[in-house]
């Protein structure tokens, strides 16, 4: 995923810095997208992950990636625990992805 981000979320394409920037590094978003959605899977129970790590992926996607590019509305959904999930659970998750995408776009 980092390779995709590095290739797609680039200065001059997804954001730019204001001419005359004196090192503040405050970007101006260039993406025409109004909203973005990210679907994450995980293998650590959500409660354990939140207790130990907080939610760094929310901050990364919302503030450091899409916020940088000017995307106004960000949505993220998590699915798991993958390693112990059943095919029925995964089918429900996929249906939820379809429903979410259809409701947002």
Tab-separated table of C-alpha atoms in Angstrom:
chain	number	residue	atom	x	y	z
A	1	UNK	CA	0.000	0.000	0.000
A	2	UNK	CA	2.830	2.415	0.781
A	3	UNK	CA	4.176	2.016	-2.758
A	4	UNK	CA	0.766	2.982	-4.182
A	5	UNK	CA	0.559	5.987	-1.878
A	6	UNK	CA	4.071	7.102	-2.845
A	7	UNK	CA	3.249	6.848	-6.572
A	8	UNK	CA	-0.225	8.395	-6.474
A	9	UNK	CA	-0.214	10.907	-3.626
A	10	UNK	CA	2.523	13.117	-5.072
A	11	UNK	CA	3.358	16.787	-4.965
A	12	UNK	CA	2.105	18.471	-8.115
A	13	UNK	CA	-0.545	15.796	-8.653
A	14	UNK	CA	-2.454	15.331	-5.399
A	15	UNK	CA	-1.236	18.456	-3.595
A	16	UNK	CA	1.098	21.402	-3.990
A	17	UNK	CA	2.899	23.817	-1.757
A	18	UNK	CA	2.086	27.502	-1.976
A	19	UNK	CA	4.577	29.517	-3.976
A	20	UNK	CA	6.766	31.454	-1.609
A	21	UNK	CA	6.269	28.936	1.184
A	22	UNK	CA	8.860	29.789	3.799
A	23	UNK	CA	9.147	26.240	5.077
A	24	UNK	CA	5.757	25.967	6.724
A	25	UNK	CA	4.979	23.067	4.421
A	26	UNK	CA	1.242	23.696	4.410
A	27	UNK	CA	-0.099	21.929	1.318
A	28	UNK	CA	-2.988	22.845	-0.927
A	29	UNK	CA	-5.011	19.823	-2.039
A	30	UNK	CA	-5.375	19.262	-5.776
A	31	UNK	CA	-7.674	16.235	-5.903
A	32	UNK	CA	-11.163	16.831	-7.242
A	33	UNK	CA	-12.529	14.084	-5.004
A	34	UNK	CA	-15.038	15.245	-2.426
A	35	UNK	CA	-15.001	12.034	-0.401
A	36	UNK	CA	-12.867	8.956	0.079
A	37	UNK	CA	-13.456	5.608	1.710
A	38	UNK	CA	-10.948	3.049	2.970
A	39	UNK	CA	-11.765	-0.508	3.954
A	40	UNK	CA	-9.297	-2.191	6.316
A	41	UNK	CA	-9.078	-5.781	7.445
A	42	UNK	CA	-7.353	-6.834	10.643
A	43	UNK	CA	-6.371	-9.908	12.624
A	44	UNK	CA	-6.013	-8.357	16.070
A	45	UNK	CA	-9.296	-7.934	17.933
A	46	UNK	CA	-10.331	-4.279	17.553
A	47	UNK	CA	-10.534	-3.678	21.305
A	48	UNK	CA	-6.957	-4.907	21.820
A	49	UNK	CA	-5.631	-2.839	18.943
A	50	UNK	CA	-7.329	0.323	20.193
A	51	UNK	CA	-6.038	-0.229	23.723
A	52	UNK	CA	-2.430	-0.766	22.633
A	53	UNK	CA	-2.103	1.421	19.530
A	54	UNK	CA	-5.092	3.740	19.431
A	55	UNK	CA	-6.148	4.166	15.814
A	56	UNK	CA	-3.075	5.252	13.825
A	57	UNK	CA	-4.601	4.176	10.498
A	58	UNK	CA	-7.484	6.615	10.962
A	59	UNK	CA	-5.023	9.461	11.521
A	60	UNK	CA	-2.823	8.384	8.626
A	61	UNK	CA	-5.611	8.086	6.039
A	62	UNK	CA	-7.737	11.012	7.234
A	63	UNK	CA	-5.123	13.639	8.054
A	64	UNK	CA	-1.855	12.644	6.414
A	65	UNK	CA	-3.127	11.314	3.094
A	66	UNK	CA	-6.613	12.473	2.116
A	67	UNK	CA	-6.609	15.640	4.225
A	68	UNK	CA	-3.335	16.634	2.577
A	69	UNK	CA	-4.952	16.288	-0.845
A	70	UNK	CA	-8.087	18.308	-0.134
A	71	UNK	CA	-10.576	15.470	0.267
A	72	UNK	CA	-13.324	16.882	2.478
A	73	UNK	CA	-15.124	13.764	3.697
A	74	UNK	CA	-13.314	10.617	4.746
A	75	UNK	CA	-14.929	7.318	5.748
A	76	UNK	CA	-13.170	4.201	6.987
A	77	UNK	CA	-14.539	0.792	7.892
A	78	UNK	CA	-12.768	-2.118	9.528
A	79	UNK	CA	-13.464	-5.811	9.120
A	80	UNK	CA	-12.076	-8.639	11.172
A	81	UNK	CA	-10.808	-10.670	12.827
A	82	UNK	CA	-9.901	-12.152	9.434
A	83	UNK	CA	-8.006	-15.219	10.604
A	84	UNK	CA	-11.020	-16.594	12.499
A	85	UNK	CA	-13.772	-15.314	10.200
A	86	UNK	CA	-16.169	-17.592	8.375
A	87	UNK	CA	-17.093	-17.400	4.707
A	88	UNK	CA	-20.515	-16.134	5.787
A	89	UNK	CA	-18.959	-13.279	7.745
A	90	UNK	CA	-16.741	-12.359	4.817
A	91	UNK	CA	-19.724	-12.377	2.466
A	92	UNK	CA	-21.541	-9.989	4.837
A	93	UNK	CA	-18.493	-7.729	4.912
A	94	UNK	CA	-18.376	-7.648	1.114
A	95	UNK	CA	-22.066	-6.770	1.008
A	96	UNK	CA	-21.396	-3.999	3.527
A	97	UNK	CA	-18.616	-2.687	1.276
A	98	UNK	CA	-21.036	-2.602	-1.693
A	99	UNK	CA	-23.701	-0.852	0.382
A	100	UNK	CA	-21.221	1.681	1.736
A	101	UNK	CA	-19.794	2.514	-1.692
A	102	UNK	CA	-23.274	2.856	-3.198
A	103	UNK	CA	-24.362	5.174	-0.397
A	104	UNK	CA	-21.292	7.415	-0.651
A	105	UNK	CA	-20.796	7.656	-4.409
